[in-house]
Every structure is written in structure tokens, then in C-alpha cells.
PDB file of C-alpha atoms in Angstrom:
ATOM      1  CA  UNK A1364      13.889  12.267  16.265  1.00  0.00           C
ATOM      2  CA  UNK A1365      12.383  11.026  12.982  1.00  0.00           C
ATOM      3  CA  UNK A1366       8.645  10.587  12.647  1.00  0.00           C
ATOM      4  CA  UNK A1367       7.855   6.959  13.485  1.00  0.00           C
ATOM      5  CA  UNK A1368       5.557   5.294  10.951  1.00  0.00           C
ATOM      6  CA  UNK A1369       4.170   1.753  10.937  1.00  0.00           C
ATOM      7  CA  UNK A1370       2.550   0.543   7.702  1.00  0.00           C
ATOM      8  CA  UNK A1371       0.678  -2.758   7.801  1.00  0.00           C
ATOM      9  CA  UNK A1372      -0.903  -4.938   5.119  1.00  0.00           C
ATOM     10  CA  UNK A1373      -2.091  -7.652   7.465  1.00  0.00           C
ATOM     11  CA  UNK A1374      -3.099 -11.233   6.777  1.00  0.00           C
ATOM     12  CA  UNK A1375      -5.076 -13.662   8.914  1.00  0.00           C
ATOM     13  CA  UNK A1376      -2.993 -16.566  10.215  1.00  0.00           C
ATOM     14  CA  UNK A1377      -5.422 -18.988  11.918  1.00  0.00           C
ATOM     15  CA  UNK A1378      -5.271 -21.681   9.221  1.00  0.00           C
ATOM     16  CA  UNK A1379      -1.953 -20.606   7.750  1.00  0.00           C
ATOM     17  CA  UNK A1380      -1.190 -17.472   5.763  1.00  0.00           C
ATOM     18  CA  UNK A1381      -4.505 -16.377   4.234  1.00  0.00           C
ATOM     19  CA  UNK A1382      -3.075 -13.819   1.790  1.00  0.00           C
ATOM     20  CA  UNK A1383       0.458 -14.784   0.879  1.00  0.00           C
ATOM     21  CA  UNK A1384       1.309 -11.832  -1.371  1.00  0.00           C
ATOM     22  CA  UNK A1385       4.168  -9.495  -0.477  1.00  0.00           C
ATOM     23  CA  UNK A1386       2.883  -6.152   0.888  1.00  0.00           C
ATOM     24  CA  UNK A1387       3.736  -4.329  -2.338  1.00  0.00           C
ATOM     25  CA  UNK A1388       1.081  -1.698  -1.629  1.00  0.00           C
ATOM     26  CA  UNK A1389       2.638  -0.367   1.572  1.00  0.00           C
ATOM     27  CA  UNK A1390       6.098  -0.904   0.095  1.00  0.00           C
ATOM     28  CA  UNK A1391       5.352   1.562  -2.698  1.00  0.00           C
ATOM     29  CA  UNK A1392       3.872   4.087  -0.270  1.00  0.00           C
ATOM     30  CA  UNK A1393       6.885   3.763   2.041  1.00  0.00           C
ATOM     31  CA  UNK A1394       9.327   4.063  -0.853  1.00  0.00           C
ATOM     32  CA  UNK A1395       7.689   7.239  -2.138  1.00  0.00           C
ATOM     33  CA  UNK A1396       7.536   8.713   1.364  1.00  0.00           C
ATOM     34  CA  UNK A1397      11.206   7.921   2.035  1.00  0.00           C
ATOM     35  CA  UNK A1398      12.151   9.577  -1.243  1.00  0.00           C
ATOM     36  CA  UNK A1399      10.164  12.672  -0.242  1.00  0.00           C
ATOM     37  CA  UNK A1400      11.169  13.016   3.414  1.00  0.00           C
ATOM     38  CA  UNK A1401      14.405  11.037   3.779  1.00  0.00           C
ATOM     39  CA  UNK A1402      15.675  10.828   7.341  1.00  0.00           C
ATOM     40  CA  UNK A1403      12.761  12.872   8.659  1.00  0.00           C
ATOM     41  CA  UNK A1404      10.759   9.646   8.838  1.00  0.00           C
ATOM     42  CA  UNK A1405      11.390   6.095  10.059  1.00  0.00           C
ATOM     43  CA  UNK A1406       9.113   3.566   8.349  1.00  0.00           C
ATOM     44  CA  UNK A1407       8.565  -0.072   9.356  1.00  0.00           C
ATOM     45  CA  UNK A1408       6.454  -2.480   7.304  1.00  0.00           C
ATOM     46  CA  UNK A1409       4.312  -5.338   8.624  1.00  0.00           C
ATOM     47  CA  UNK A1410       2.512  -8.344   7.158  1.00  0.00           C
ATOM     48  CA  UNK A1411       2.124 -10.683  10.124  1.00  0.00           C
ATOM     49  CA  UNK A1412      -0.199  -9.604  12.975  1.00  0.00           C
ATOM     50  CA  UNK A1413       2.079 -10.950  15.695  1.00  0.00           C
ATOM     51  CA  UNK A1414       4.960  -8.780  14.480  1.00  0.00           C
ATOM     52  CA  UNK A1415       2.806  -5.652  14.611  1.00  0.00           C
ATOM     53  CA  UNK A1416       1.438  -6.614  18.031  1.00  0.00           C
ATOM     54  CA  UNK A1417       4.939  -6.947  19.458  1.00  0.00           C
ATOM     55  CA  UNK A1418       6.086  -3.688  17.866  1.00  0.00           C
ATOM     56  CA  UNK A1419       3.132  -1.765  19.321  1.00  0.00           C
ATOM     57  CA  UNK A1420       3.816  -3.198  22.761  1.00  0.00           C
ATOM     58  CA  UNK A1421       7.416  -1.996  22.558  1.00  0.00           C
ATOM     59  CA  UNK A1422       6.538   1.524  21.441  1.00  0.00           C
ATOM     60  CA  UNK A1423       3.818   3.422  19.634  1.00  0.00           C
ATOM     61  CA  UNK A1424       4.296   5.133  16.270  1.00  0.00           C
ATOM     62  CA  UNK A1425       3.190   8.624  15.359  1.00  0.00           C
ATOM     63  CA  UNK A1426       1.294   7.120  12.396  1.00  0.00           C
ATOM     64  CA  UNK A1427      -0.209   3.648  11.995  1.00  0.00           C
ATOM     65  CA  UNK A1428      -1.261   3.011   8.403  1.00  0.00           C
ATOM     66  CA  UNK A1429      -3.318  -0.096   7.591  1.00  0.00           C
ATOM     67  CA  UNK A1430      -4.638  -1.521   4.343  1.00  0.00           C
ATOM     68  CA  UNK A1431      -8.397  -1.882   4.008  1.00  0.00           C
ATOM     69  CA  UNK A1432      -9.544  -4.829   1.901  1.00  0.00           C
ATOM     70  CA  UNK A1433     -12.530  -7.123   2.314  1.00  0.00           C
ATOM     71  CA  UNK A1434     -10.247  -9.877   3.589  1.00  0.00           C
ATOM     72  CA  UNK A1435      -8.488  -7.901   6.328  1.00  0.00           C
ATOM     73  CA  UNK A1436     -10.790  -5.011   7.273  1.00  0.00           C
ATOM     74  CA  UNK A1437     -11.721  -6.422  10.683  1.00  0.00           C
ATOM     75  CA  UNK A1438      -8.127  -7.390  11.417  1.00  0.00           C
ATOM     76  CA  UNK A1439      -6.903  -3.904  10.556  1.00  0.00           C
ATOM     77  CA  UNK A1440      -9.590  -2.383  12.729  1.00  0.00           C
ATOM     78  CA  UNK A1441      -8.585  -4.569  15.659  1.00  0.00           C
ATOM     79  CA  UNK A1442      -5.127  -3.007  15.481  1.00  0.00           C
ATOM     80  CA  UNK A1443      -6.571   0.484  15.044  1.00  0.00           C
ATOM     81  CA  UNK A1444      -8.437  -0.054  18.295  1.00  0.00           C
ATOM     82  CA  UNK A1445      -5.406  -1.521  19.999  1.00  0.00           C
ATOM     83  CA  UNK A1446      -3.079   1.284  18.910  1.00  0.00           C
ATOM     84  CA  UNK A1447      -5.547   3.896  20.134  1.00  0.00           C
ATOM     85  CA  UNK A1448      -5.844   2.118  23.494  1.00  0.00           C
ATOM     86  CA  UNK A1449      -2.077   2.386  23.924  1.00  0.00           C
ATOM     87  CA  UNK A1450      -1.809   5.960  22.688  1.00  0.00           C
ATOM     88  CA  UNK A1451      -4.920   7.949  21.687  1.00  0.00           C
ATOM     89  CA  UNK A1452      -2.665  10.415  19.849  1.00  0.00           C
ATOM     90  CA  UNK A1453      -1.472   7.822  17.325  1.00  0.00           C
ATOM     91  CA  UNK A1454      -2.800   8.888  13.928  1.00  0.00           C
ATOM     92  CA  UNK A1455      -4.581   5.919  12.317  1.00  0.00           C
ATOM     93  CA  UNK A1456      -4.621   6.068   8.511  1.00  0.00           C
ATOM     94  CA  UNK A1457      -6.335   3.582   6.218  1.00  0.00           C
ATOM     95  CA  UNK A1458      -6.234   3.054   2.472  1.00  0.00           C
ATOM     96  CA  UNK A1459      -7.453   0.375   0.113  1.00  0.00           C
ATOM     97  CA  UNK A1460     -10.205  -0.737  -2.204  1.00  0.00           C
ATOM     98  CA  UNK A1461     -12.718  -1.689   0.510  1.00  0.00           C
ATOM     99  CA  UNK A1462     -13.961   1.888   0.488  1.00  0.00           C
ATOM    100  CA  UNK A1463     -17.034   3.340  -1.255  1.00  0.00           C
ATOM    101  CA  UNK A1464     -16.932   5.872  -4.085  1.00  0.00           C
ATOM    102  CA  UNK A1465     -20.049   7.739  -2.892  1.00  0.00           C
ATOM    103  CA  UNK A1466     -19.571  10.478  -0.273  1.00  0.00           C
ATOM    104  CA  UNK A1467     -22.595   9.412   1.781  1.00  0.00           C
ATOM    105  CA  UNK A1468     -21.284   5.874   2.116  1.00  0.00           C
ATOM    106  CA  UNK A1469     -17.742   7.077   2.802  1.00  0.00           C
ATOM    107  CA  UNK A1470     -18.997   9.190   5.669  1.00  0.00           C
ATOM    108  CA  UNK A1471     -21.066   6.288   6.981  1.00  0.00           C
ATOM    109  CA  UNK A1472     -18.015   4.022   7.020  1.00  0.00           C
ATOM    110  CA  UNK A1473     -15.858   6.574   8.831  1.00  0.00           C
ATOM    111  CA  UNK A1474     -18.522   7.102  11.473  1.00  0.00           C
ATOM    112  CA  UNK A1475     -18.932   3.354  11.942  1.00  0.00           C
ATOM    113  CA  UNK A1476     -15.179   2.739  12.273  1.00  0.00           C
ATOM    114  CA  UNK A1477     -14.515   5.705  14.518  1.00  0.00           C
ATOM    115  CA  UNK A1478     -10.918   4.751  15.376  1.00  0.00           C
ATOM    116  CA  UNK A1479      -9.894   5.553  11.794  1.00  0.00           C
ATOM    117  CA  UNK A1480      -8.635   9.129  11.776  1.00  0.00           C
ATOM    118  CA  UNK A1481      -8.075   9.429   8.017  1.00  0.00           C
ATOM    119  CA  UNK A1482      -8.998   7.316   5.008  1.00  0.00           C
ATOM    120  CA  UNK A1483      -7.121   7.779   1.736  1.00  0.00           C
ATOM    121  CA  UNK A1484      -9.113   7.393  -1.460  1.00  0.00           C
ATOM    122  CA  UNK A1485      -7.689   6.533  -4.891  1.00  0.00           C
ATOM    123  CA  UNK A1486      -3.873   6.264  -5.230  1.00  0.00           C
ATOM    124  CA  UNK A1487      -2.013   6.367  -1.955  1.00  0.00           C
ATOM    125  CA  UNK A1488       1.532   7.609  -2.521  1.00  0.00           C
ATOM    126  CA  UNK A1489       0.923  11.347  -2.892  1.00  0.00           C
ATOM    127  CA  UNK A1490      -1.990  11.410  -0.449  1.00  0.00           C
ATOM    128  CA  UNK A1491       0.107   9.738   2.226  1.00  0.00           C
ATOM    129  CA  UNK A1492       2.935  12.240   1.770  1.00  0.00           C
ATOM    130  CA  UNK A1493       0.323  14.984   2.237  1.00  0.00           C
ATOM    131  CA  UNK A1494      -0.548  13.425   5.593  1.00  0.00           C
ATOM    132  CA  UNK A1495       3.089  13.045   6.647  1.00  0.00           C
ATOM    133  CA  UNK A1496       3.825  16.643   5.709  1.00  0.00           C
ATOM    134  CA  UNK A1497       0.922  17.772   7.895  1.00  0.00           C
ATOM    135  CA  UNK A1498       2.101  15.653  10.840  1.00  0.00           C
ATOM    136  CA  UNK A1499       5.680  16.883  10.515  1.00  0.00           C
ATOM    137  CA  UNK A1500       4.449  20.458  10.811  1.00  0.00           C
ATOM    138  CA  UNK A1501       2.396  19.682  13.948  1.00  0.00           C
ATOM    139  CA  UNK A1502       1.706  16.118  15.181  1.00  0.00           C
ATOM    140  CA  UNK A1503      -1.293  16.906  17.392  1.00  0.00           C
ATOM    141  CA  UNK A1504      -4.510  15.339  16.072  1.00  0.00           C
ATOM    142  CA  UNK A1505      -6.472  18.584  16.350  1.00  0.00           C
ATOM    143  CA  UNK A1506      -3.964  20.346  14.089  1.00  0.00           C
ATOM    144  CA  UNK A1507      -3.581  17.469  11.633  1.00  0.00           C
ATOM    145  CA  UNK A1508      -7.353  17.234  11.194  1.00  0.00           C
ATOM    146  CA  UNK A1509      -8.020  20.969  11.278  1.00  0.00           C
ATOM    147  CA  UNK A1510      -8.128  21.477   7.497  1.00  0.00           C
ATOM    148  CA  UNK A1511      -8.823  19.245   4.481  1.00  0.00           C
ATOM    149  CA  UNK A1512      -5.962  17.089   3.173  1.00  0.00           C
ATOM    150  CA  UNK A1513      -5.886  16.378  -0.549  1.00  0.00           C
ATOM    151  CA  UNK A1514      -6.579  12.731  -1.320  1.00  0.00           C
ATOM    152  CA  UNK A1515      -7.998  12.110   2.161  1.00  0.00           C
ATOM    153  CA  UNK A1516     -11.247  12.080   4.079  1.00  0.00           C
ATOM    154  CA  UNK A1517     -11.974  12.226   7.797  1.00  0.00           C
ATOM    155  CA  UNK A1518     -14.473  13.190  10.471  1.00  0.00           C
ATOM    156  CA  UNK A1519     -13.495  16.531  11.979  1.00  0.00           C
ATOM    157  CA  UNK A1520     -12.787  16.337  15.717  1.00  0.00           C
ATOM    158  CA  UNK A1521     -13.698  20.021  15.977  1.00  0.00           C
ATOM    159  CA  UNK A1522     -17.301  19.957  14.715  1.00  0.00           C
ATOM    160  CA  UNK A1523     -17.918  16.277  13.794  1.00  0.00           C
ATOM    161  CA  UNK A1524     -18.386  17.140  10.119  1.00  0.00           C
ATOM    162  CA  UNK A1525     -17.314  14.958   7.182  1.00  0.00           C
ATOM    163  CA  UNK A1526     -14.228  16.526   5.601  1.00  0.00           C
ATOM    164  CA  UNK A1527     -13.150  15.668   2.053  1.00  0.00           C
ATOM    165  CA  UNK A1528      -9.887  16.914   0.598  1.00  0.00           C
ATOM    166  CA  UNK A1529      -9.317  17.651  -3.060  1.00  0.00           C
ATOM    167  CA  UNK A1530      -8.729  14.826  -5.524  1.00  0.00           C
ATOM    168  CA  UNK A1531      -5.060  13.959  -6.003  1.00  0.00           C
ATOM    169  CA  UNK A1532      -3.978  13.581  -9.603  1.00  0.00           C
ATOM    170  CA  UNK A1533      -2.593  10.206 -10.550  1.00  0.00           C
ATOM    171  CA  UNK A1534       1.175   9.836 -10.862  1.00  0.00           C
ATOM    172  CA  UNK A1535       1.940  10.048 -14.581  1.00  0.00           C
ATOM    173  CA  UNK A1536       5.588   9.008 -14.415  1.00  0.00           C
ATOM    174  CA  UNK A1537       5.475   5.819 -12.342  1.00  0.00           C
ATOM    175  CA  UNK A1538       9.274   5.661 -12.376  1.00  0.00           C
ATOM    176  CA  UNK A1539       9.233   8.485  -9.811  1.00  0.00           C
ATOM    177  CA  UNK A1540       8.219   5.827  -7.263  1.00  0.00           C
ATOM    178  CA  UNK A1541      11.466   4.089  -6.262  1.00  0.00           C
ATOM    179  CA  UNK A1542      11.177   0.313  -6.393  1.00  0.00           C
ATOM    180  CA  UNK A1543      10.569  -0.975  -2.835  1.00  0.00           C
ATOM    181  CA  UNK A1544      12.282  -4.192  -3.893  1.00  0.00           C
ATOM    182  CA  UNK A1545      15.471  -2.647  -5.264  1.00  0.00           C
ATOM    183  CA  UNK A1546      15.691  -0.260  -2.297  1.00  0.00           C
ATOM    184  CA  UNK A1547      15.575  -3.241   0.093  1.00  0.00           C
ATOM    185  CA  UNK A1548      12.353  -2.199   1.842  1.00  0.00           C
ATOM    186  CA  UNK A1549      10.782  -5.605   1.141  1.00  0.00           C
ATOM    187  CA  UNK A1550      13.824  -7.778   1.829  1.00  0.00           C
ATOM    188  CA  UNK A1551      12.493  -9.143   5.118  1.00  0.00           C
ATOM    189  CA  UNK A1552       9.471 -10.627   3.376  1.00  0.00           C
ATOM    190  CA  UNK A1553      11.635 -13.060   1.385  1.00  0.00           C
ATOM    191  CA  UNK A1554      10.991 -15.594   4.135  1.00  0.00           C
ATOM    192  CA  UNK A1555      10.062 -18.621   2.057  1.00  0.00           C
ATOM    193  CA  UNK A1556       6.367 -18.221   2.935  1.00  0.00           C
ATOM    194  CA  UNK A1557       5.212 -15.132   1.064  1.00  0.00           C
ATOM    195  CA  UNK A1558       5.036 -14.726  -2.713  1.00  0.00           C
ATOM    196  CA  UNK A1559       6.471 -11.637  -4.448  1.00  0.00           C
ATOM    197  CA  UNK A1560       3.872  -9.336  -6.002  1.00  0.00           C
ATOM    198  CA  UNK A1561       4.759  -6.914  -8.780  1.00  0.00           C
ATOM    199  CA  UNK A1562       3.029  -4.458 -11.085  1.00  0.00           C
ATOM    200  CA  UNK A1563       4.113  -3.215 -14.500  1.00  0.00           C
ATOM    201  CA  UNK A1564       1.134  -0.948 -15.179  1.00  0.00           C
ATOM    202  CA  UNK A1565      -1.587   0.948 -13.348  1.00  0.00           C
ATOM    203  CA  UNK A1566      -5.067   1.688 -14.548  1.00  0.00           C
ATOM    204  CA  UNK A1567      -7.673   0.059 -16.749  1.00  0.00           C
ATOM    205  CA  UNK A1568      -9.462   1.326 -19.897  1.00  0.00           C
ATOM    206  CA  UNK A1569     -12.638  -0.587 -19.070  1.00  0.00           C
ATOM    207  CA  UNK A1570     -15.530   0.572 -16.890  1.00  0.00           C
ATOM    208  CA  UNK A1571     -16.631  -2.680 -15.260  1.00  0.00           C
ATOM    209  CA  UNK A1572     -18.879  -1.840 -12.322  1.00  0.00           C
ATOM    210  CA  UNK A1573     -17.752  -4.845 -10.259  1.00  0.00           C
ATOM    211  CA  UNK A1574     -14.136  -3.677 -10.104  1.00  0.00           C
ATOM    212  CA  UNK A1575     -12.483  -0.839  -8.204  1.00  0.00           C
ATOM    213  CA  UNK A1576     -10.385  -0.035 -11.281  1.00  0.00           C
ATOM    214  CA  UNK A1577     -13.578   0.485 -13.284  1.00  0.00           C
ATOM    215  CA  UNK A1578     -13.882   3.998 -11.867  1.00  0.00           C
ATOM    216  CA  UNK A1579     -13.061   6.703 -14.415  1.00  0.00           C
ATOM    217  CA  UNK A1580     -10.201   7.905 -12.179  1.00  0.00           C
ATOM    218  CA  UNK A1581      -8.215   4.834 -13.301  1.00  0.00           C
ATOM    219  CA  UNK A1582      -9.221   4.996 -16.965  1.00  0.00           C
ATOM    220  CA  UNK A1583      -5.763   5.864 -18.323  1.00  0.00           C
ATOM    221  CA  UNK A1584      -3.174   3.077 -18.183  1.00  0.00           C
ATOM    222  CA  UNK A1585       0.225   4.180 -16.874  1.00  0.00           C
ATOM    223  CA  UNK A1586       3.363   2.100 -17.296  1.00  0.00           C
ATOM    224  CA  UNK A1587       6.571   1.572 -15.385  1.00  0.00           C
ATOM    225  CA  UNK A1588       9.461   1.668 -17.868  1.00  0.00           C
ATOM    226  CA  UNK A1589      10.895  -1.611 -19.105  1.00  0.00           C
ATOM    227  CA  UNK A1590      14.277  -0.746 -17.558  1.00  0.00           C
ATOM    228  CA  UNK A1591      12.560  -0.225 -14.181  1.00  0.00           C
ATOM    229  CA  UNK A1592      10.772  -3.563 -14.513  1.00  0.00           C
ATOM    230  CA  UNK A1593      13.878  -5.442 -15.618  1.00  0.00           C
ATOM    231  CA  UNK A1594      15.920  -4.143 -12.680  1.00  0.00           C
ATOM    232  CA  UNK A1595      13.140  -4.891 -10.193  1.00  0.00           C
ATOM    233  CA  UNK A1596      12.293  -8.368 -11.494  1.00  0.00           C
ATOM    234  CA  UNK A1597      15.969  -9.319 -11.637  1.00  0.00           C
ATOM    235  CA  UNK A1598      16.404  -8.229  -8.014  1.00  0.00           C
ATOM    236  CA  UNK A1599      13.377 -10.285  -7.010  1.00  0.00           C
ATOM    237  CA  UNK A1600      14.675 -13.306  -8.902  1.00  0.00           C
ATOM    238  CA  UNK A1601      18.016 -13.232  -7.060  1.00  0.00           C
ATOM    239  CA  UNK A1602      16.333 -12.891  -3.674  1.00  0.00           C
ATOM    240  CA  UNK A1603      13.717 -15.529  -4.500  1.00  0.00           C
ATOM    241  CA  UNK A1604      16.405 -18.029  -5.418  1.00  0.00           C
ATOM    242  CA  UNK A1605      18.084 -17.553  -2.034  1.00  0.00           C
ATOM    243  CA  UNK A1606      14.763 -18.013  -0.224  1.00  0.00           C
ATOM    244  CA  UNK A1607      13.649 -20.968  -2.378  1.00  0.00           C
ATOM    245  CA  UNK A1608      10.547 -19.088  -3.578  1.00  0.00           C
ATOM    246  CA  UNK A1609       9.019 -20.378  -6.808  1.00  0.00           C
ATOM    247  CA  UNK A1610       5.857 -18.339  -7.362  1.00  0.00           C
ATOM    248  CA  UNK A1611       5.031 -14.783  -8.356  1.00  0.00           C
ATOM    249  CA  UNK A1612       1.926 -12.604  -8.462  1.00  0.00           C
ATOM    250  CA  UNK A1613       1.333  -9.954 -11.109  1.00  0.00           C
ATOM    251  CA  UNK A1614      -0.980  -7.170  -9.943  1.00  0.00           C
ATOM    252  CA  UNK A1615      -1.677  -5.623 -13.354  1.00  0.00           C
ATOM    253  CA  UNK A1616      -5.373  -5.298 -14.188  1.00  0.00           C
ATOM    254  CA  UNK A1617      -5.020  -6.560 -17.755  1.00  0.00           C
ATOM    255  CA  UNK A1618      -1.625  -8.164 -18.319  1.00  0.00           C
ATOM    256  CA  UNK A1619      -1.342  -9.254 -21.948  1.00  0.00           C
ATOM    257  CA  UNK A1620      -3.335  -6.296 -23.287  1.00  0.00           C
ATOM    258  CA  UNK A1621      -0.309  -4.094 -24.067  1.00  0.00           C
ATOM    259  CA  UNK A1622       2.107  -5.164 -26.847  1.00  0.00           C
ATOM    260  CA  UNK A1623       5.060  -4.663 -24.492  1.00  0.00           C
ATOM    261  CA  UNK A1624       3.719  -7.468 -22.292  1.00  0.00           C
ATOM    262  CA  UNK A1625       5.205 -10.029 -24.673  1.00  0.00           C
ATOM    263  CA  UNK A1626       8.638  -8.591 -23.858  1.00  0.00           C
ATOM    264  CA  UNK A1627       7.919  -8.875 -20.131  1.00  0.00           C
ATOM    265  CA  UNK A1628       6.815 -12.477 -20.666  1.00  0.00           C
ATOM    266  CA  UNK A1629      10.174 -13.128 -22.287  1.00  0.00           C
ATOM    267  CA  UNK A1630      11.844 -11.519 -19.263  1.00  0.00           C
ATOM    268  CA  UNK A1631       9.989 -13.938 -17.001  1.00  0.00           C
ATOM    269  CA  UNK A1632      11.246 -16.833 -19.121  1.00  0.00           C
ATOM    270  CA  UNK A1633      14.852 -15.583 -19.076  1.00  0.00           C
ATOM    271  CA  UNK A1634      14.798 -15.153 -15.298  1.00  0.00           C
ATOM    272  CA  UNK A1635      13.318 -18.601 -14.870  1.00  0.00           C
ATOM    273  CA  UNK A1636      16.127 -20.080 -16.933  1.00  0.00           C
ATOM    274  CA  UNK A1637      18.789 -18.216 -14.952  1.00  0.00           C
ATOM    275  CA  UNK A1638      17.402 -18.213 -11.394  1.00  0.00           C
ATOM    276  CA  UNK A1639      14.678 -20.867 -11.443  1.00  0.00           C
ATOM    277  CA  UNK A1640      12.168 -18.104 -10.714  1.00  0.00           C
ATOM    278  CA  UNK A1641       9.335 -17.738 -11.395  1.00  0.00           C
ATOM    279  CA  UNK A1642       8.089 -21.277 -11.822  1.00  0.00           C
ATOM    280  CA  UNK A1643       4.543 -19.872 -11.924  1.00  0.00           C
ATOM    281  CA  UNK A1644       2.970 -16.465 -12.509  1.00  0.00           C
ATOM    282  CA  UNK A1645      -0.445 -15.713 -11.009  1.00  0.00           C
ATOM    283  CA  UNK A1646      -2.174 -12.773 -12.665  1.00  0.00           C
ATOM    284  CA  UNK A1647      -4.777 -10.888 -10.630  1.00  0.00           C
TER     285      UNK A1647
END
């Protein structure tokens, strides 16, 4: 049986969809993991809390991965608690920018949110595959958390110590991450409610202390190739037209800074002329 993995980038729903962006983050992690492990894993993605609630009631995964941002931290932790109440052996993994850079504060957070088994720091794709590889070798929590995992931090169940794995190098060739759009992993989110999110670069040359990307780890800007972007954006445009989606969100830290961005702007215009998408581009 394949390893069952649930990845969730949850949004609050009380007054409508609070964060309407596609879960690009978990899509990229899932795409990279599927490329690495193929049929050894079965990955399901979630955005809406009710969908995850129903899935957990039907059966528990080996791994529950949740995003950790200021806007969904408590919601993610609710599901960490719930998953553990159903099956204490479910490995709960978190990743996201709502996580300190200082070791003392990282340890404090992990001790406060004790249902989190592992927190990824910095980029998630390689670190998550390190976790999956460990679970595939032996899924018991004691074994998974016996030794440090590169790119990850956790509280040891053996001696209650704070364990920090080695720093994972950033992915230099971003094209090695298969597009979660082109692969179809994000197809179910073209529901007419959510807005596609894309990225053409990663990293930022500036050191602003108010921004997660201001850390020196992200100082070099990496780029997806133009061919990668053109194929992905064209796929999104076709799907968006079917779903009557008009908007788009660009996750780049500094779109417009790189000379190539003028070519991508032209691509947006050409797709708008052909598919009526995007009618608007929101840049983060």
C-alpha cells in the first residue's frame, strides 16, 4: 500500500473564503514528492476545512502536513489536534513563514504546539522528501524522530530535547520541480471560487527585516525558465476560462525587477487576449 499523505493549506470560511489563493505551496511540495517517490506515495491536497474534516473521518493518513501562516496557524493546529485524537501515530508536519529564525524561539514554539511532530524551516520540497524517505523506511514515530532530519526540527520523544537537522540547500534549478498545474494536481481547485497563484522566481536580494525573504538564505534569486512559465500559465488560462475565473496572484517577491519580467507581462497580455484570463494580476 502506498504511503498516505494529506497536505493542507487551510483557509477560514466563517465569512466566506478568507484566503482565496490556490494552495500552490503544497502543490509544489506534492509535485516534487511524487516525482521522487512515484507510486510509493498517495498525496491528497486540501484547502477547505470541511473537506479535510471529512477525509480524516473516513481514514487517517500516515502524514498530515499543514501550512503555518499567521492567518491559519490556529486552524492548522485544530486539525493537528484532531488528527492526533483519531490516530496518535499520524505524523504531523508543518511548514511556512510563521516560524522564527532563532533556535530558542523555534524550540519554544514546538513545545507550545506539542501536537506538531516536525516543523520544516526554509524551502519545503527537499526537506519534505527527507521526511517521507524516513517514514517509508519505518513509519513508527520513535524511529522517524530518532535522528535529525535535514531541513527539519522537532522535539525528541526519546529525551525531550530540541533536535535540529542540517540546513537544506536551496534548489538551484527550479525546473526540477514539476509544475503542479500542468501535472493536474491543482485541477480540483479551479472551482470558480479560488484564484490561481503562480511564481516565476524565488528569493530576494534585499535584507528587509520585516519580511521572511529578507533572511540571507533567500538572498539569491532563482528563476523558473520562460518555457516552464509559458506552459504553466497557458494551462492555467485554459482551465480558468472553463471555470470563469478572472483573477490571478503572482507570488514573486519583486516582480518587475528582472528584465525578463517584461516578457512575462507580455505573456499575461497574450493570454488575456486569447482566453480572457487574467483580467487582473495581484502581486504579493
